[in-house]
PDB file of C-alpha atoms in Angstrom:
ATOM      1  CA  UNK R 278      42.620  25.944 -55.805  1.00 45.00           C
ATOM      2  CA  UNK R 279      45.431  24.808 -53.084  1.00 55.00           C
ATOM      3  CA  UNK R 280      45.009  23.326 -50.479  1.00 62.00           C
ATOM      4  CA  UNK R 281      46.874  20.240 -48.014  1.00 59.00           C
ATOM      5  CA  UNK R 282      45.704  16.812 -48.892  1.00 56.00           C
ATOM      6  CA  UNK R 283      47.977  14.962 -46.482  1.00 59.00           C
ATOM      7  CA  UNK R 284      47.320  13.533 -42.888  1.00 58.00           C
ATOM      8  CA  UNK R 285      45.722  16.240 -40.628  1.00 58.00           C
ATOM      9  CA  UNK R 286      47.107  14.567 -37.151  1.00 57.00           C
ATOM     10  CA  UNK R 287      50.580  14.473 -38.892  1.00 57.00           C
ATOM     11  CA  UNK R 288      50.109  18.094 -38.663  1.00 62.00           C
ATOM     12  CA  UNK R 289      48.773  18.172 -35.007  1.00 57.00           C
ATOM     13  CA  UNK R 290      52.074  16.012 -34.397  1.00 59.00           C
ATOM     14  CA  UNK R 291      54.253  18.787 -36.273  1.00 59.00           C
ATOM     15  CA  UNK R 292      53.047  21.237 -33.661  1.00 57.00           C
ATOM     16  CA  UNK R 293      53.123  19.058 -30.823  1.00 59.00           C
ATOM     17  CA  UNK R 294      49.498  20.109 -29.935  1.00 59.00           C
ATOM     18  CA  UNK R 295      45.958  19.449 -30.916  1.00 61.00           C
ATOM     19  CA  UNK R 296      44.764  21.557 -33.703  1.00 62.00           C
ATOM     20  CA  UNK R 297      41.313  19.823 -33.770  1.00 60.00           C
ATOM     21  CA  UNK R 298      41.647  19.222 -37.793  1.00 59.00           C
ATOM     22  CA  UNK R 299      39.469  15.966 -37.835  1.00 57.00           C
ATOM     23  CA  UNK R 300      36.441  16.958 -35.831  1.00 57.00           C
ATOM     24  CA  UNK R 301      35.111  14.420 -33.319  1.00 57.00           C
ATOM     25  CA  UNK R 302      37.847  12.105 -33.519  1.00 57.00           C
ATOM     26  CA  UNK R 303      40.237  14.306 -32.068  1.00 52.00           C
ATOM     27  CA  UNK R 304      37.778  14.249 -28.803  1.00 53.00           C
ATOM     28  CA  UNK R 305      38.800  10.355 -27.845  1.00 58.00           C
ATOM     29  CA  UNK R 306      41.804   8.058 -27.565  1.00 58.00           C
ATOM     30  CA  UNK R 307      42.418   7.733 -31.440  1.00 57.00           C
ATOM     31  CA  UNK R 308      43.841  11.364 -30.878  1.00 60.00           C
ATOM     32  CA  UNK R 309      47.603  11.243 -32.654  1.00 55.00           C
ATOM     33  CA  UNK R 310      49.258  13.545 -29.986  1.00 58.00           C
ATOM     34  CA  UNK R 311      47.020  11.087 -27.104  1.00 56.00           C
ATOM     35  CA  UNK R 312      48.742   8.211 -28.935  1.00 59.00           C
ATOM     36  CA  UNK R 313      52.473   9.535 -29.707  1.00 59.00           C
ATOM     37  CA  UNK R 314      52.935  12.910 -28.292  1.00 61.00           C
ATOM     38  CA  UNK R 315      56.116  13.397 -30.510  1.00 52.00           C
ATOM     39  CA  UNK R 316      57.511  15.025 -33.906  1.00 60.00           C
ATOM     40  CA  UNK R 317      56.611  12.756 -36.963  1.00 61.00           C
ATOM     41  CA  UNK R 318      59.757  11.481 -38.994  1.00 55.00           C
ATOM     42  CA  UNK R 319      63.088   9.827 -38.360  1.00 49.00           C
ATOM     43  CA  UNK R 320      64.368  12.020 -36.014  1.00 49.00           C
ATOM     44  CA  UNK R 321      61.106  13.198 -34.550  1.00 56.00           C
ATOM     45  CA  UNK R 322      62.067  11.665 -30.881  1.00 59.00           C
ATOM     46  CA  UNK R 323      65.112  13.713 -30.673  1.00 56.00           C
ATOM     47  CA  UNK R 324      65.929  16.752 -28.764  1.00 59.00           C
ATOM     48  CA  UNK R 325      66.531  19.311 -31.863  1.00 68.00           C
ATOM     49  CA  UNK R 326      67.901  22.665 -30.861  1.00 72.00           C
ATOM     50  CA  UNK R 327      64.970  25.419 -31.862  1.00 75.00           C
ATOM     51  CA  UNK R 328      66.326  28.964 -32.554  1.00 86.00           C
ATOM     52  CA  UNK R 329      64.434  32.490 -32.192  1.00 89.00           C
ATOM     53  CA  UNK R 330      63.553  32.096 -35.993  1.00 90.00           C
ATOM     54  CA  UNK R 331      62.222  28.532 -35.331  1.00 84.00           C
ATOM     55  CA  UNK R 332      60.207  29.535 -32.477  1.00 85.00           C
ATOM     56  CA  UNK R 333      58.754  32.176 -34.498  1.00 92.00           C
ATOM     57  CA  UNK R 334      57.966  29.605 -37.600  1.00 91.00           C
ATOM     58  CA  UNK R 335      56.510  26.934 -36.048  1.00 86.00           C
ATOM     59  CA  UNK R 336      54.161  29.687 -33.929  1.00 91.00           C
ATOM     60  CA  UNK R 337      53.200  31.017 -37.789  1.00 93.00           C
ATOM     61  CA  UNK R 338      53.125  27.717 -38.896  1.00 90.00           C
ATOM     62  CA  UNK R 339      50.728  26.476 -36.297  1.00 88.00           C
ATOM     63  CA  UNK R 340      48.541  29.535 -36.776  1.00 92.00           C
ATOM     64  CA  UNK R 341      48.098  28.458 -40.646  1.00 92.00           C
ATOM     65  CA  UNK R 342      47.202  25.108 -39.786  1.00 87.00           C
ATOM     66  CA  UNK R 343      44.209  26.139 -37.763  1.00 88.00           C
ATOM     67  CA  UNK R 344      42.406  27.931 -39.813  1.00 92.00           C
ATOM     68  CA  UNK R 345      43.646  25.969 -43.023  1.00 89.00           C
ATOM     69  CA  UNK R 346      45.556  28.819 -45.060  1.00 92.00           C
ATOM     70  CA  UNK R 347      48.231  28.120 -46.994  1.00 91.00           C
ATOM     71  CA  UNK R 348      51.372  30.702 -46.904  1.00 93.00           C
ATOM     72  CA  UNK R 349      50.369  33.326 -49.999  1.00 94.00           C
ATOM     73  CA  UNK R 350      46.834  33.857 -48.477  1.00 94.00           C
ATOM     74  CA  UNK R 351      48.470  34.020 -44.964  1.00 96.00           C
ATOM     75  CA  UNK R 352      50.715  36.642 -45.514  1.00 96.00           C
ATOM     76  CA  UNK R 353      47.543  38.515 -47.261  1.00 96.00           C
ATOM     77  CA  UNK R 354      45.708  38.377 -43.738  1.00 97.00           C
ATOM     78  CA  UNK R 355      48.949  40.070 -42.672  1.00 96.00           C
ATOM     79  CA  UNK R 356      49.144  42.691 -44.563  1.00 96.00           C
ATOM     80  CA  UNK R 357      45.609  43.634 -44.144  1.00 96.00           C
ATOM     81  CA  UNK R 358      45.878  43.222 -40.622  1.00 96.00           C
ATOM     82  CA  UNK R 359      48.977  45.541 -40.440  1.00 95.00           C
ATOM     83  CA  UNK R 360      47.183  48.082 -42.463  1.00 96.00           C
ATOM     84  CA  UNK R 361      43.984  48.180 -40.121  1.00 95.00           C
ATOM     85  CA  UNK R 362      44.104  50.597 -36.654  1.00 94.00           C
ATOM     86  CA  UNK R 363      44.977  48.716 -33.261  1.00 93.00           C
ATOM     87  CA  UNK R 364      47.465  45.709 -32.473  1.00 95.00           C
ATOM     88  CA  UNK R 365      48.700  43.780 -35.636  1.00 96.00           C
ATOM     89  CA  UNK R 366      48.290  40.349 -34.154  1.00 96.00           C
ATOM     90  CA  UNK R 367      44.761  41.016 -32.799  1.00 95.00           C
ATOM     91  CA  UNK R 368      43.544  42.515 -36.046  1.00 96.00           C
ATOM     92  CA  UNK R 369      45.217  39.180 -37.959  1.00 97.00           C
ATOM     93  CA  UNK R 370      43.641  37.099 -35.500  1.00 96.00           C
ATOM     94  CA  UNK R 371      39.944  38.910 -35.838  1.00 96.00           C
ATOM     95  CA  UNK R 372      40.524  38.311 -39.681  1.00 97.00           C
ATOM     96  CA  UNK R 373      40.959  34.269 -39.665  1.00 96.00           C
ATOM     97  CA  UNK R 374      38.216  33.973 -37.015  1.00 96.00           C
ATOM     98  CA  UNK R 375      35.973  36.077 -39.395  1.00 96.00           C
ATOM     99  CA  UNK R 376      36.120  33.943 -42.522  1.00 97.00           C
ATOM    100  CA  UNK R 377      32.602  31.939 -43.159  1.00 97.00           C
ATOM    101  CA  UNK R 378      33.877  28.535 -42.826  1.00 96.00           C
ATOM    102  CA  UNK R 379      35.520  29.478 -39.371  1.00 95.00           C
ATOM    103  CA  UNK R 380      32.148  31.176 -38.017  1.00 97.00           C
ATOM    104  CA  UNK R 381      30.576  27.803 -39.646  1.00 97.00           C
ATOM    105  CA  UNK R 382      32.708  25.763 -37.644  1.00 94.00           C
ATOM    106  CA  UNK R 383      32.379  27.977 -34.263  1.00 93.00           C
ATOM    107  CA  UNK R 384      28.615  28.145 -34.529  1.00 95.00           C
ATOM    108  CA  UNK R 385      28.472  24.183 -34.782  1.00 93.00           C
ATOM    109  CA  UNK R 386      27.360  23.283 -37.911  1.00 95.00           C
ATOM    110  CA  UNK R 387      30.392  21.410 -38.662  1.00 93.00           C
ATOM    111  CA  UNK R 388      33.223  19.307 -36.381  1.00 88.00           C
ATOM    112  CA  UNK R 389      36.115  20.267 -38.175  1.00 88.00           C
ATOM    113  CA  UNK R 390      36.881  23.687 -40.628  1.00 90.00           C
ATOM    114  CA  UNK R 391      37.687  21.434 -43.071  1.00 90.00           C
ATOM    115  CA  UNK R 392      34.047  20.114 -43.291  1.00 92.00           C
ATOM    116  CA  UNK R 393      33.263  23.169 -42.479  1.00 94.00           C
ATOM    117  CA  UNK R 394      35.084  24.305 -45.892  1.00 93.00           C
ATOM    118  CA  UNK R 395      33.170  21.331 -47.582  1.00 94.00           C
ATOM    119  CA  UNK R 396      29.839  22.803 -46.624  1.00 96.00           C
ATOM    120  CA  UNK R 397      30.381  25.996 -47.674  1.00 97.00           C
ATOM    121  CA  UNK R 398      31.565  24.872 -50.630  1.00 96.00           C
ATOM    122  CA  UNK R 399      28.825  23.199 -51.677  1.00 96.00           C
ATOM    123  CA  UNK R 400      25.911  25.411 -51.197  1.00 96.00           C
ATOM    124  CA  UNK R 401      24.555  24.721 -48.188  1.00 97.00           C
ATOM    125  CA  UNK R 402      24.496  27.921 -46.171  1.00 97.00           C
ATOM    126  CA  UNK R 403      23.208  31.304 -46.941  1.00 96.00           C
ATOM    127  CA  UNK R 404      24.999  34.869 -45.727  1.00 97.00           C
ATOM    128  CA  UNK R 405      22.019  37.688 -45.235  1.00 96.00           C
ATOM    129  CA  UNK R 406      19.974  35.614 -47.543  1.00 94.00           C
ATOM    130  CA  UNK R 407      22.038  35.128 -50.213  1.00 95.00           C
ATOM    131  CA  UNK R 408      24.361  32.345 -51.522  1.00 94.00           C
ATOM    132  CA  UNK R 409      27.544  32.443 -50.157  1.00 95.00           C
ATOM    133  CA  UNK R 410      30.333  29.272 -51.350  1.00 95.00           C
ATOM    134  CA  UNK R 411      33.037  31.011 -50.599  1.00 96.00           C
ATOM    135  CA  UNK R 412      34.852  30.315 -47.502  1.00 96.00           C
ATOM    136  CA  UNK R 413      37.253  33.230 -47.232  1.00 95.00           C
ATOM    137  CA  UNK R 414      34.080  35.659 -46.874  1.00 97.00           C
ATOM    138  CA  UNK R 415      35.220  38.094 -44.297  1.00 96.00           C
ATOM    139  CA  UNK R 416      31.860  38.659 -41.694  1.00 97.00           C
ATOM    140  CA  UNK R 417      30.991  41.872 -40.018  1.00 96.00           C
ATOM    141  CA  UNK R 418      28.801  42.341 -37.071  1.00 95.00           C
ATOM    142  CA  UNK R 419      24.969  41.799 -37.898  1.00 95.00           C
ATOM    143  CA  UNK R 420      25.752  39.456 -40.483  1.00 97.00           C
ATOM    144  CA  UNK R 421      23.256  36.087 -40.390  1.00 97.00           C
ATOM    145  CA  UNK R 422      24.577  32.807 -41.406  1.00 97.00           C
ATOM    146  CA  UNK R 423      21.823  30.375 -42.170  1.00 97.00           C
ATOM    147  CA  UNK R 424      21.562  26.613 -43.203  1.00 97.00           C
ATOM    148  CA  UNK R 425      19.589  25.802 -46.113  1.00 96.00           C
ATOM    149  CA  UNK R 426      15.738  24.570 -45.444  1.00 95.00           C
ATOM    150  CA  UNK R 427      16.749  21.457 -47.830  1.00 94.00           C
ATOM    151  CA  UNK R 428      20.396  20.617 -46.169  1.00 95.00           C
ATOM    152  CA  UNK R 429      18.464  20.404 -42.585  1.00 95.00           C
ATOM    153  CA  UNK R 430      18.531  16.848 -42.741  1.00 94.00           C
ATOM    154  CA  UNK R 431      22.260  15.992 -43.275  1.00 94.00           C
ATOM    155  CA  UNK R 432      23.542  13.283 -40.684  1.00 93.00           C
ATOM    156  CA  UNK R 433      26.898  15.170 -40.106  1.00 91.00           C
ATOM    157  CA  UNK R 434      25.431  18.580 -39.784  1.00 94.00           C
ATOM    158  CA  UNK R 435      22.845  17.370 -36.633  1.00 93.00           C
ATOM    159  CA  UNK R 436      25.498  15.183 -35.254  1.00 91.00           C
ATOM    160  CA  UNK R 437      27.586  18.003 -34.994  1.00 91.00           C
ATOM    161  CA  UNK R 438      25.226  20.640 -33.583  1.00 92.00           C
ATOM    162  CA  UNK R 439      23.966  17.830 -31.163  1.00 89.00           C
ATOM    163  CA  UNK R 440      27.949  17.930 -30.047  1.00 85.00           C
ATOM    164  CA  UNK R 441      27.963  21.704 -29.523  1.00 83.00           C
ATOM    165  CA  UNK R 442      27.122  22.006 -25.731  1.00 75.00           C
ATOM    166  CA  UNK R 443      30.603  20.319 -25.029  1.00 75.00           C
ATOM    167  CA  UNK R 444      32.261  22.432 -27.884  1.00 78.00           C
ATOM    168  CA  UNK R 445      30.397  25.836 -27.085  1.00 83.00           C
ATOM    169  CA  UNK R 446      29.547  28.745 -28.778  1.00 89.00           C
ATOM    170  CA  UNK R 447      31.689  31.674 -28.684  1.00 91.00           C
ATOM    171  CA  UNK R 448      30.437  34.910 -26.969  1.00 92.00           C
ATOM    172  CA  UNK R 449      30.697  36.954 -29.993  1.00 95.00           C
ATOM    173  CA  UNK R 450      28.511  34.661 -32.468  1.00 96.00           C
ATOM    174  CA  UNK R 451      24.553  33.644 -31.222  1.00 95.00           C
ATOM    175  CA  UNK R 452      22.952  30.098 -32.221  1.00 95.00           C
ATOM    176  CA  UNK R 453      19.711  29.375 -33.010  1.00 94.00           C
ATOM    177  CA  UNK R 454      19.952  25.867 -33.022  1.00 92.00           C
ATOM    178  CA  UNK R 455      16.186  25.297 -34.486  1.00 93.00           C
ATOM    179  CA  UNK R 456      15.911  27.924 -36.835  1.00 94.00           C
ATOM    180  CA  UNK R 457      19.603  26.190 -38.077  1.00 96.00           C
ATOM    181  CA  UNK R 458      21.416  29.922 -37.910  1.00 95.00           C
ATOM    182  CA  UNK R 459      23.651  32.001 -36.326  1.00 96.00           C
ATOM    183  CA  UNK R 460      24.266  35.716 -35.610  1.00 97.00           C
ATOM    184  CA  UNK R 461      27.572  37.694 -35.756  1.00 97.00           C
ATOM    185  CA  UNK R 462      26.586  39.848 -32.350  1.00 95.00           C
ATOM    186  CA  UNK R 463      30.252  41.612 -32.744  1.00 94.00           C
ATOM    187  CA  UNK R 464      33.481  41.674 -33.907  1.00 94.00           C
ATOM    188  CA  UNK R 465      35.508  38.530 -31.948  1.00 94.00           C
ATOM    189  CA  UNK R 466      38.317  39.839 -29.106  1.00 91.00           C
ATOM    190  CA  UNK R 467      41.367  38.646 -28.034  1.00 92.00           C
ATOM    191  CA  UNK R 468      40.142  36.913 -25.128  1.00 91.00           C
ATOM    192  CA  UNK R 469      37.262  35.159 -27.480  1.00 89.00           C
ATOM    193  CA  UNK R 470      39.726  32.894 -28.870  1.00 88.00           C
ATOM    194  CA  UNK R 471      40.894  29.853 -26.575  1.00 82.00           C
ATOM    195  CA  UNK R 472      43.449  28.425 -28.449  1.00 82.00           C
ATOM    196  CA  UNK R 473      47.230  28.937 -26.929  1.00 84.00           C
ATOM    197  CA  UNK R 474      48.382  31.597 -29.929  1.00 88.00           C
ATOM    198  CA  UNK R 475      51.526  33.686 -29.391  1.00 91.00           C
ATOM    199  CA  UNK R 476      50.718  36.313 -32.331  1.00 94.00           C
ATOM    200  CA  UNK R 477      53.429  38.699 -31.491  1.00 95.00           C
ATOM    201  CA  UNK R 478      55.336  35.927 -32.265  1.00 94.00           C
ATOM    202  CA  UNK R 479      54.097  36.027 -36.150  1.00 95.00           C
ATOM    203  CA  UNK R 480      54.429  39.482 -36.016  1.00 95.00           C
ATOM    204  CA  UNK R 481      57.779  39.360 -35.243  1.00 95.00           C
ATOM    205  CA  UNK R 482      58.465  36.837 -38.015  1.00 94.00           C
ATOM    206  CA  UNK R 483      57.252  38.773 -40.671  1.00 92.00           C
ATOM    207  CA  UNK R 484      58.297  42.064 -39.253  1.00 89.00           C
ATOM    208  CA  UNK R 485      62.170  41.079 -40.224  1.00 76.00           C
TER     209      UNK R 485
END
């Protein structure tokens, strides 16, 4: 399977915004964009000219990075999301934020999606009581994501759900931080997701 292997805060850099891709450390003063709040490269202090179409990239590009989908898979989500009733961007939006290792990563289990990813990965959550190691699995409302009885005890895992007060939970997902699992109460909206996303933008990108 694909997937980036390089340095997550070169990517924050790229963007010239945090993108929270390495969990807690992105929370102090190690923080790449804290620590040089500029392009990575050569010419990454310049003042580069961005056109319409570059706008419109980086907004896609950005978008990808998030939620850790590489281009093929990406333009997927599109296409679903164009096919589905209501605004285009919204539905692509509801789709990422609907994958298991996103609604993993939201309810606190993990600091990053990438560990996230990891975890799911490797067996340590259940979906309605049954294995799920997939992290692509799209959730629907009722849906119960639960952490295994014998993965209750992972460092990481605790650290991380001790952390979620300051992270929060989004309305749309419930935590029940003893029983170690969560609740899809509905389908996310637009105003459930914080992060500064121009998705018209991507529409218009692919919509050429």
């Amino acid at each position: 399977m694909a997937r980036y292997t390089g340095p997550s805060c070169r990517l924050c850099r790229r963007e010239n915004m945090e993108l929270f891709l390495k969990g807690e450390r992105c929370y102090t003063d190690k923080c790449a964009i804290k620590r040089r709040n500029y392009p990575p490269g050569q010419h990454g202090q310049g003042r580069p000219k961005v056109s319409n179409y570059g706008i419109q990239l980086r907004e896609k590009q950005k978008v990808r990075r998030i939620y850790g989908v590489l281009e093929k898979q990406f333009r997927s989500y599109f296409e679903e999301a164009d096919r589905m009733r209501g605004v285009t961007g919204e539905n692509l939006l509801s789709l990422l934020e609907r994958r298991l290792d996103n609604v993993v990563y939201r309810l606190g289990f993990a600091s990053s999606r990438t560990e996230a990813r990891i975890l799911v990965r490797h067996n340590h959550f259940t979906l309605n009581g049954r294995k799920a190691n997939i992290p692509s699995i799209q959730l629907k409302a009722g849906d119960v994501v639960e952490l295994k009885e014998k993965s209750r005890k992972i460092a990481c895992i605790n650290e991380s759900l001790d952390a979620v007060v300051r992270r929060g939970t989004p309305q749309w997902l419930e935590l029940d931080k003893e029983g170690y699992k969560g609740v899809v109460k509905l389908l996310p909206a637009r105003e459930d997701i914080a992060m500064p996303i121009q998705e018209q933008l991507i529409v218009e990108l692919y919509s050429k």
